[in-house]
CSV table of N, CA and C in Angstrom, one decimal:
chain,number,residue,atom,x,y,z
A,1,UNK,N,6.4,101.2,35.1
A,1,UNK,CA,7.2,102.5,34.8
A,1,UNK,C,7.2,103.3,36.1
A,2,UNK,N,8.2,103.5,36.8
A,2,UNK,CA,8.1,104.2,38.0
A,2,UNK,C,8.3,105.9,37.8
A,3,UNK,N,7.7,106.5,38.9
A,3,UNK,CA,7.5,107.8,38.6
A,3,UNK,C,8.7,108.7,38.9
A,4,UNK,N,8.9,109.9,38.4
A,4,UNK,CA,10.1,110.7,38.6
A,4,UNK,C,9.6,111.6,39.8
A,5,UNK,N,10.2,111.6,41.0
A,5,UNK,CA,9.9,112.3,41.8
A,5,UNK,C,11.1,113.4,42.2
A,6,UNK,N,11.0,114.7,42.2
A,6,UNK,CA,12.2,115.5,42.4
A,6,UNK,C,11.8,116.6,43.3
A,7,UNK,N,12.7,117.1,44.0
A,7,UNK,CA,12.8,118.2,45.0
A,7,UNK,C,13.4,119.3,44.4
A,8,UNK,N,12.9,120.5,44.4
A,8,UNK,CA,13.8,121.6,43.9
A,8,UNK,C,14.4,122.2,45.2
A,9,UNK,N,15.6,122.4,45.1
A,9,UNK,CA,16.6,122.9,46.4
A,9,UNK,C,16.3,124.3,46.5
A,10,UNK,N,16.2,125.1,45.6
A,10,UNK,CA,16.0,126.7,45.7
A,10,UNK,C,14.6,127.1,46.0
A,11,UNK,N,13.8,126.3,46.9
A,11,UNK,CA,12.4,126.7,47.1
A,11,UNK,C,12.4,128.0,47.6
A,12,UNK,N,13.2,128.1,48.6
A,12,UNK,CA,13.2,129.7,49.4
A,12,UNK,C,13.3,130.7,48.5
A,13,UNK,N,14.3,130.6,47.4
A,13,UNK,CA,14.5,131.5,46.4
A,13,UNK,C,13.3,131.7,45.5
A,14,UNK,N,12.6,130.7,45.1
A,14,UNK,CA,11.5,131.0,44.2
A,14,UNK,C,10.3,131.5,45.2
A,15,UNK,N,10.2,131.3,46.3
A,15,UNK,CA,9.3,131.9,47.3
A,15,UNK,C,9.5,133.2,47.1
A,16,UNK,N,10.7,133.7,47.5
A,16,UNK,CA,10.9,135.0,47.5
A,16,UNK,C,10.7,135.9,46.3
A,17,UNK,N,10.9,135.2,45.2
A,17,UNK,CA,10.7,135.8,43.7
A,17,UNK,C,9.0,136.0,43.7
A,18,UNK,N,8.2,135.1,44.1
A,18,UNK,CA,6.9,135.1,44.1
A,18,UNK,C,6.1,136.1,45.1
A,19,UNK,N,6.9,136.5,46.0
A,19,UNK,CA,6.3,137.4,47.2
A,19,UNK,C,5.2,138.2,46.5
A,20,UNK,N,5.3,139.2,45.7
A,20,UNK,CA,4.6,140.1,45.2
A,20,UNK,C,3.3,139.7,44.4
A,21,UNK,N,3.1,138.6,44.2
A,21,UNK,CA,2.3,138.2,43.3
A,21,UNK,C,0.9,137.4,44.0
A,22,UNK,N,-0.2,137.7,43.3
A,22,UNK,CA,-1.2,137.1,43.7
A,22,UNK,C,-1.3,135.4,43.5
A,23,UNK,N,-2.1,134.7,44.4
A,23,UNK,CA,-1.9,133.2,44.3
A,23,UNK,C,-2.2,132.6,43.1
A,24,UNK,N,-3.3,133.3,42.2
A,24,UNK,CA,-3.5,132.7,40.8
A,24,UNK,C,-2.2,133.0,39.9
A,25,UNK,N,-1.6,134.0,40.2
A,25,UNK,CA,-0.3,134.5,39.3
A,25,UNK,C,0.8,133.5,39.7
A,26,UNK,N,0.8,133.4,40.9
A,26,UNK,CA,1.9,132.3,41.5
A,26,UNK,C,1.8,131.0,40.8
A,27,UNK,N,0.5,130.5,40.8
A,27,UNK,CA,0.4,129.3,40.3
A,27,UNK,C,0.7,129.2,38.7
A,28,UNK,N,0.3,130.3,38.1
A,28,UNK,CA,0.4,130.3,36.6
A,28,UNK,C,1.9,130.5,36.5
A,29,UNK,N,2.7,131.2,37.1
A,29,UNK,CA,4.1,131.1,36.8
A,29,UNK,C,4.6,129.7,37.3
A,30,UNK,N,4.5,129.2,38.5
A,30,UNK,CA,5.0,127.8,38.6
A,30,UNK,C,4.7,126.8,37.5
A,31,UNK,N,3.4,126.9,37.1
A,31,UNK,CA,3.0,125.8,36.0
A,31,UNK,C,3.8,125.9,34.7
A,32,UNK,N,4.0,127.2,34.4
A,32,UNK,CA,4.9,127.5,33.3
A,32,UNK,C,6.1,127.0,33.3
A,33,UNK,N,6.9,127.0,34.5
A,33,UNK,CA,8.3,126.4,34.9
A,33,UNK,C,8.1,124.7,34.7
A,34,UNK,N,6.9,124.3,35.3
A,34,UNK,CA,6.9,122.8,35.2
A,34,UNK,C,6.6,122.4,33.8
A,35,UNK,N,5.9,123.1,33.1
A,35,UNK,CA,5.8,122.7,31.7
A,35,UNK,C,7.0,122.6,30.8
A,36,UNK,N,8.0,123.5,31.2
A,36,UNK,CA,9.2,123.7,30.5
A,36,UNK,C,10.0,122.5,30.9
A,37,UNK,N,10.0,122.1,32.1
A,37,UNK,CA,10.9,120.9,32.6
A,37,UNK,C,10.3,119.8,31.9
A,38,UNK,N,8.9,119.5,32.0
A,38,UNK,CA,8.6,118.1,31.3
A,38,UNK,C,8.6,118.2,30.0
A,39,UNK,N,8.8,119.1,29.3
A,39,UNK,CA,8.9,119.2,27.8
A,39,UNK,C,10.2,118.6,27.5
A,40,UNK,N,11.3,119.2,28.4
A,40,UNK,CA,12.6,118.8,28.2
A,40,UNK,C,12.8,117.3,28.2
A,41,UNK,N,12.0,116.8,29.3
A,41,UNK,CA,12.0,115.2,29.6
A,41,UNK,C,11.5,114.5,28.3
A,42,UNK,N,10.2,115.0,27.7
A,42,UNK,CA,9.6,114.4,26.8
A,42,UNK,C,10.6,114.5,25.5
A,43,UNK,N,11.1,115.6,25.3
A,43,UNK,CA,11.9,115.6,24.0
A,43,UNK,C,13.2,114.7,24.2
A,44,UNK,N,13.9,114.8,25.4
A,44,UNK,CA,15.0,113.8,25.5
A,44,UNK,C,14.6,112.6,25.4
A,45,UNK,N,13.4,112.0,25.8
A,45,UNK,CA,12.9,110.6,25.7
A,45,UNK,C,12.7,110.3,24.1
A,46,UNK,N,12.3,111.4,23.5
A,46,UNK,CA,12.0,110.9,21.9
A,46,UNK,C,13.3,111.0,21.3
A,47,UNK,N,14.2,111.9,21.5
A,47,UNK,CA,15.6,111.6,21.1
A,47,UNK,C,16.2,110.2,21.1
A,48,UNK,N,16.3,109.9,22.6
A,48,UNK,CA,16.8,108.6,22.9
A,48,UNK,C,16.1,107.4,22.2
A,49,UNK,N,14.8,107.4,22.1
A,49,UNK,CA,14.1,106.4,21.3
A,49,UNK,C,14.5,106.4,19.9
A,50,UNK,N,14.8,107.4,19.2
A,50,UNK,CA,15.0,107.6,17.8
A,50,UNK,C,16.5,107.0,17.7
A,51,UNK,N,17.5,107.3,18.7
A,51,UNK,CA,19.0,106.8,18.6
A,51,UNK,C,18.9,105.1,18.8
A,52,UNK,N,18.0,104.7,19.6
A,52,UNK,CA,18.1,103.4,19.8
A,52,UNK,C,17.2,102.4,19.1
A,53,UNK,N,16.4,103.2,18.3
A,53,UNK,CA,15.7,102.1,17.1
A,53,UNK,C,16.6,101.7,16.1
A,54,UNK,N,16.2,100.6,15.5
A,54,UNK,CA,17.0,100.0,14.3
A,54,UNK,C,17.4,101.1,13.2
A,55,UNK,N,16.4,101.7,12.7
A,55,UNK,CA,16.6,102.7,11.6
A,55,UNK,C,16.1,104.1,12.0
A,56,UNK,N,16.9,104.9,12.7
A,56,UNK,CA,16.5,106.2,13.3
A,56,UNK,C,16.0,107.2,12.3
A,57,UNK,N,16.2,107.0,11.0
A,57,UNK,CA,15.8,108.0,10.0
A,57,UNK,C,14.3,107.8,9.8
A,58,UNK,N,13.9,106.5,10.0
A,58,UNK,CA,12.5,106.0,9.6
A,58,UNK,C,11.5,105.9,10.9
A,59,UNK,N,12.0,106.4,11.9
A,59,UNK,CA,11.1,106.2,13.0
A,59,UNK,C,10.0,107.3,13.1
A,60,UNK,N,8.8,106.8,12.7
A,60,UNK,CA,7.8,107.9,12.6
A,60,UNK,C,6.5,107.3,13.2
A,61,UNK,N,6.6,106.2,13.9
A,61,UNK,CA,5.5,105.5,14.4
A,61,UNK,C,4.6,105.9,15.6
A,62,UNK,N,3.9,105.2,16.0
A,62,UNK,CA,2.9,105.6,17.1
A,62,UNK,C,3.7,105.8,18.6
A,63,UNK,N,4.8,105.1,18.7
A,63,UNK,CA,5.4,105.3,20.0
A,63,UNK,C,5.8,106.7,20.3
A,64,UNK,N,6.6,107.3,19.0
A,64,UNK,CA,6.9,108.6,19.2
A,64,UNK,C,5.8,109.5,19.5
A,65,UNK,N,4.6,109.3,18.7
A,65,UNK,CA,3.7,110.2,18.9
A,65,UNK,C,2.6,110.1,20.3
A,66,UNK,N,3.1,109.0,21.1
A,66,UNK,CA,2.6,108.8,22.2
A,66,UNK,C,3.1,109.4,23.4
A,67,UNK,N,4.3,110.1,23.3
A,67,UNK,CA,4.7,111.0,24.4
A,67,UNK,C,3.9,112.0,24.8
A,68,UNK,N,3.6,112.2,25.9
A,68,UNK,CA,2.7,113.2,26.3
A,68,UNK,C,3.0,114.1,27.6
A,69,UNK,N,2.8,115.3,27.5
A,69,UNK,CA,3.1,116.1,28.8
A,69,UNK,C,1.7,116.6,29.3
A,70,UNK,N,1.4,116.6,30.6
A,70,UNK,CA,0.3,117.1,31.2
A,70,UNK,C,0.8,118.0,32.4
A,71,UNK,N,0.2,119.2,32.7
A,71,UNK,CA,0.5,119.9,33.8
A,71,UNK,C,-0.9,119.8,34.5
A,72,UNK,N,-0.8,119.5,35.7
A,72,UNK,CA,-1.9,119.3,36.6
A,72,UNK,C,-3.0,120.7,36.9
A,73,UNK,N,-4.2,120.4,36.6
A,73,UNK,CA,-4.9,121.8,36.7
A,73,UNK,C,-5.2,122.1,38.3
A,74,UNK,N,-5.5,121.3,39.1
A,74,UNK,CA,-5.8,121.7,40.5
A,74,UNK,C,-4.6,121.8,41.4
A,75,UNK,N,-3.6,121.1,41.2
A,75,UNK,CA,-2.4,120.9,42.0
A,75,UNK,C,-1.2,121.4,41.3
A,76,UNK,N,-0.3,121.7,42.0
A,76,UNK,CA,1.1,122.0,41.3
A,76,UNK,C,1.7,120.5,41.2
A,77,UNK,N,1.9,120.3,39.9
A,77,UNK,CA,2.7,119.2,39.5
A,77,UNK,C,2.3,118.9,38.0
A,78,UNK,N,3.2,118.0,37.3
A,78,UNK,CA,3.3,117.8,36.0
A,78,UNK,C,3.9,116.3,35.7
A,79,UNK,N,3.2,115.9,34.4
A,79,UNK,CA,3.5,114.6,34.3
A,79,UNK,C,4.0,114.5,32.9
A,80,UNK,N,5.0,113.6,32.6
A,80,UNK,CA,5.5,113.3,31.3
A,80,UNK,C,5.6,111.6,31.2
A,81,UNK,N,5.2,111.5,30.1
A,81,UNK,CA,5.0,109.8,29.7
A,81,UNK,C,4.4,109.6,28.5
A,82,UNK,N,3.8,108.5,28.5
A,82,UNK,CA,3.2,108.1,27.3
A,82,UNK,C,1.5,107.8,27.6
A,83,UNK,N,1.0,108.0,26.5
A,83,UNK,CA,-0.6,107.9,26.6
A,83,UNK,C,-0.9,107.9,25.0
A,84,UNK,N,-1.7,106.8,24.8
A,84,UNK,CA,-2.0,106.6,23.3
A,84,UNK,C,-3.6,106.2,23.4
A,85,UNK,N,-4.3,106.8,22.6
A,85,UNK,CA,-5.8,106.6,22.6
A,85,UNK,C,-6.2,105.7,21.3
A,86,UNK,N,-6.8,104.7,21.5
A,86,UNK,CA,-7.0,103.7,20.2
A,86,UNK,C,-8.4,103.3,20.5
A,87,UNK,N,-9.0,102.7,19.5
A,87,UNK,CA,-10.5,102.1,19.6
A,87,UNK,C,-10.4,100.6,19.9
A,88,UNK,N,-11.3,100.2,20.7
A,88,UNK,CA,-11.3,99.0,21.2
A,88,UNK,C,-12.2,98.1,20.3
A,89,UNK,N,-12.8,97.0,20.4
A,89,UNK,CA,-13.5,96.2,19.4
A,89,UNK,C,-14.9,96.9,19.1
A,90,UNK,N,-15.4,97.4,20.2
A,90,UNK,CA,-16.7,98.0,20.2
A,90,UNK,C,-16.7,99.5,19.6
A,91,UNK,N,-15.7,100.1,19.3
A,91,UNK,CA,-15.6,101.4,18.8
A,91,UNK,C,-15.3,102.4,19.9
A,92,UNK,N,-15.3,102.1,21.0
A,92,UNK,CA,-14.9,103.1,22.1
A,92,UNK,C,-13.6,103.3,22.2
A,93,UNK,N,-13.2,104.6,22.5
A,93,UNK,CA,-11.9,105.1,22.6
A,93,UNK,C,-11.3,104.7,24.1
A,94,UNK,N,-10.1,104.1,24.1
A,94,UNK,CA,-9.5,103.8,25.4
A,94,UNK,C,-7.9,104.1,25.3
A,95,UNK,N,-7.6,104.4,26.5
A,95,UNK,CA,-6.1,104.8,26.7
A,95,UNK,C,-5.3,103.4,26.8
A,96,UNK,N,-4.3,103.2,26.2
A,96,UNK,CA,-3.4,101.9,26.2
A,96,UNK,C,-2.0,102.6,26.3
A,97,UNK,N,-1.2,101.7,26.7
A,97,UNK,CA,0.1,101.9,27.0
A,97,UNK,C,1.0,100.7,26.9
A,98,UNK,N,1.8,100.5,26.0
A,98,UNK,CA,2.8,99.4,25.9
A,98,UNK,C,4.3,99.8,25.8
A,99,UNK,N,4.4,101.1,26.0
A,99,UNK,CA,5.7,101.7,25.9
A,99,UNK,C,6.8,101.0,26.9
A,100,UNK,N,6.2,100.7,28.1
A,100,UNK,CA,7.0,100.2,29.2
A,100,UNK,C,7.7,98.9,28.7
A,101,UNK,N,7.0,98.1,27.8
A,101,UNK,CA,7.8,96.8,27.0
A,101,UNK,C,8.9,97.2,26.3
A,102,UNK,N,8.7,98.3,25.6
A,102,UNK,CA,9.8,98.7,24.8
A,102,UNK,C,11.0,99.2,25.5
A,103,UNK,N,10.7,99.9,26.7
A,103,UNK,CA,11.6,100.4,27.6
A,103,UNK,C,12.4,99.2,28.6
A,104,UNK,N,11.6,98.3,29.0
A,104,UNK,CA,12.4,97.4,29.8
A,104,UNK,C,12.4,96.0,29.4
A,105,UNK,N,11.7,95.8,28.2
A,105,UNK,CA,11.9,94.6,27.4
A,105,UNK,C,11.3,93.3,28.1
A,106,UNK,N,11.2,92.3,27.4
A,106,UNK,CA,10.4,91.1,27.9
A,106,UNK,C,11.4,89.9,27.8
A,107,UNK,N,10.7,88.9,28.4
A,107,UNK,CA,11.6,87.5,28.2
A,107,UNK,C,10.8,86.7,27.2
A,108,UNK,N,11.2,85.7,26.8
A,108,UNK,CA,10.4,84.8,25.7
A,108,UNK,C,9.3,84.5,26.5
A,109,UNK,N,8.2,84.5,25.7
A,109,UNK,CA,6.8,84.2,26.2
A,109,UNK,C,6.1,83.2,25.3
A,110,UNK,N,5.5,82.3,26.2
A,110,UNK,CA,4.8,81.0,25.5
A,110,UNK,C,3.4,81.4,25.1
A,111,UNK,N,2.9,81.2,24.2
A,111,UNK,CA,1.4,81.1,23.8
A,111,UNK,C,0.7,79.7,24.4
A,112,UNK,N,-0.5,79.7,24.0
A,112,UNK,CA,-1.5,78.6,24.6
A,112,UNK,C,-1.1,77.5,23.6
A,113,UNK,N,-0.9,78.0,22.4
A,113,UNK,CA,-0.8,76.9,21.4
A,113,UNK,C,0.6,76.4,21.1
A,114,UNK,N,1.5,76.9,22.0
A,114,UNK,CA,2.7,76.1,22.2
A,114,UNK,C,3.8,77.0,21.3
A,115,UNK,N,3.4,77.9,20.7
A,115,UNK,CA,4.5,78.9,20.1
A,115,UNK,C,4.9,79.9,20.9
A,116,UNK,N,5.9,80.5,20.4
A,116,UNK,CA,6.7,81.6,21.1
A,116,UNK,C,6.3,82.9,20.6
A,117,UNK,N,6.3,83.9,21.5
A,117,UNK,CA,6.2,85.7,20.8
A,117,UNK,C,7.7,86.2,20.8
A,118,UNK,N,8.6,85.3,21.2
A,118,UNK,CA,10.0,85.9,21.2
A,118,UNK,C,10.2,86.8,22.1
A,119,UNK,N,11.3,87.7,22.1
A,119,UNK,CA,12.1,88.2,23.1
A,119,UNK,C,12.1,89.7,22.8
A,120,UNK,N,11.7,90.7,23.5
A,120,UNK,CA,11.6,92.1,23.1
A,120,UNK,C,12.9,92.6,24.0
A,121,UNK,N,13.9,93.0,23.3
A,121,UNK,CA,15.0,93.6,23.9
A,121,UNK,C,14.8,94.7,24.6
A,122,UNK,N,15.4,95.3,25.7
A,122,UNK,CA,15.0,96.5,26.5
A,122,UNK,C,16.1,97.6,25.7
A,123,UNK,N,15.3,98.7,25.3
A,123,UNK,CA,16.1,99.8,24.9
A,123,UNK,C,16.5,100.8,25.9
A,124,UNK,N,15.9,100.7,27.1
A,124,UNK,CA,16.1,101.7,28.1
A,124,UNK,C,16.1,103.1,27.9
A,125,UNK,N,15.3,103.5,26.8
A,125,UNK,CA,15.5,104.9,26.6
A,125,UNK,C,14.7,105.9,27.7
A,126,UNK,N,13.5,105.5,28.2
A,126,UNK,CA,12.7,106.3,29.2
A,126,UNK,C,13.4,106.2,30.8
A,127,UNK,N,14.0,105.0,30.9
A,127,UNK,CA,14.7,104.9,32.1
A,127,UNK,C,16.2,105.8,32.2
A,128,UNK,N,16.7,105.8,31.0
A,128,UNK,CA,17.9,106.7,30.9
A,128,UNK,C,17.6,108.2,30.9
A,129,UNK,N,16.3,108.6,30.3
A,129,UNK,CA,16.2,109.9,30.3
A,129,UNK,C,15.8,110.3,31.7
A,130,UNK,N,14.9,109.4,32.5
A,130,UNK,CA,14.6,109.8,33.8
A,130,UNK,C,16.0,110.0,34.7
A,131,UNK,N,17.0,109.3,34.5
A,131,UNK,CA,18.1,109.2,35.4
A,131,UNK,C,19.2,110.4,35.0
A,132,UNK,N,19.2,110.6,33.6
A,132,UNK,CA,20.3,111.6,33.4
A,132,UNK,C,19.6,112.9,33.3
A,133,UNK,N,18.3,113.2,32.9
A,133,UNK,CA,17.9,114.4,32.4
A,133,UNK,C,17.0,115.0,33.4
A,134,UNK,N,16.7,114.3,34.6
A,134,UNK,CA,15.8,114.9,35.8
A,134,UNK,C,16.6,116.3,36.3
A,135,UNK,N,17.9,116.3,36.5
A,135,UNK,CA,18.4,117.3,37.1
A,135,UNK,C,18.3,118.5,36.0
A,136,UNK,N,18.5,118.2,34.9
A,136,UNK,CA,18.7,119.4,33.8
A,136,UNK,C,17.1,119.9,33.8
A,137,UNK,N,16.1,119.0,34.0
A,137,UNK,CA,14.7,119.5,33.8
A,137,UNK,C,14.3,120.5,35.0
A,138,UNK,N,15.1,120.1,36.2
A,138,UNK,CA,14.7,121.0,37.5
A,138,UNK,C,15.5,122.3,37.5
A,139,UNK,N,16.7,122.3,36.8
A,139,UNK,CA,17.4,123.6,36.4
A,139,UNK,C,16.5,124.3,35.5
A,140,UNK,N,15.9,123.8,34.6
A,140,UNK,CA,14.9,124.5,33.7
A,140,UNK,C,13.6,125.1,34.2
A,141,UNK,N,13.2,124.3,35.1
A,141,UNK,CA,12.1,124.8,35.9
A,141,UNK,C,12.3,125.9,36.7
A,142,UNK,N,13.4,126.1,37.3
A,142,UNK,CA,13.8,127.1,38.0
A,142,UNK,C,14.1,128.5,37.2
A,143,UNK,N,14.6,128.0,36.1
A,143,UNK,CA,14.9,129.2,35.0
A,143,UNK,C,13.9,129.7,34.5
A,144,UNK,N,13.0,128.8,34.2
A,144,UNK,CA,11.5,129.3,33.5
A,144,UNK,C,10.7,130.1,34.5
A,145,UNK,N,10.8,129.8,35.7
A,145,UNK,CA,10.1,130.4,36.8
A,145,UNK,C,10.6,131.9,36.9
A,146,UNK,N,11.9,131.9,36.9
A,146,UNK,CA,12.6,133.3,37.1
A,146,UNK,C,12.2,134.1,35.8
A,147,UNK,N,12.2,133.5,34.7
A,147,UNK,CA,11.8,134.3,33.4
A,147,UNK,C,10.4,134.7,33.4
A,148,UNK,N,9.6,133.8,33.9
A,148,UNK,CA,8.3,134.1,34.1
A,148,UNK,C,7.9,135.5,34.9
A,149,UNK,N,8.7,135.4,36.0
A,149,UNK,CA,8.4,136.3,37.0
A,149,UNK,C,9.0,137.6,36.3
A,150,UNK,N,10.0,137.9,35.6
A,150,UNK,CA,10.7,139.0,35.0
A,150,UNK,C,9.6,139.3,33.9
A,151,UNK,N,8.9,138.5,33.2
A,151,UNK,CA,7.8,138.9,32.1
A,151,UNK,C,6.8,139.3,32.8
A,152,UNK,N,6.4,138.8,33.9
A,152,UNK,CA,5.0,139.2,34.5
A,152,UNK,C,5.2,140.6,35.4
A,153,UNK,N,6.6,141.0,35.4
A,153,UNK,CA,6.8,142.3,36.1
A,153,UNK,C,7.3,142.5,37.4
A,154,UNK,N,7.8,141.3,37.8
A,154,UNK,CA,8.2,141.1,39.1
A,154,UNK,C,9.6,141.5,39.1
A,155,UNK,N,10.3,141.2,40.3
A,155,UNK,CA,11.8,141.6,40.5
A,155,UNK,C,12.7,140.9,39.7
């Protein structure tokens, strides 16, 4: 799964909005905007997954629950993707991720015993979300930053 890297074009305008704020308030405002943008990506990915599953009304599984959003603590940035915590054989909790197989699909795979595990068709729900909704997410980041500036008493 490749990362989504985007550049906000109105950086000068955002800097001008944040001029009167202390550094800690600037970071808080920017992180609230980033959170809004990655939440849009998460929700769009879930919606596309539901649409592309065989029975959209019955999709309540672990893949939908594994969508996660994380806003970085020490740097300005945010991540949207999949993380699922399960237990291994010894009872330890480990993070696993097989969502990329559902997104990009697999070919036919042979087992050692000679059998086949079959083909997993590609649903391309996360790839399409990345390609189609990144622009909307960036617009939402800018709008959420402007809304947070107004809320915190700025211009």
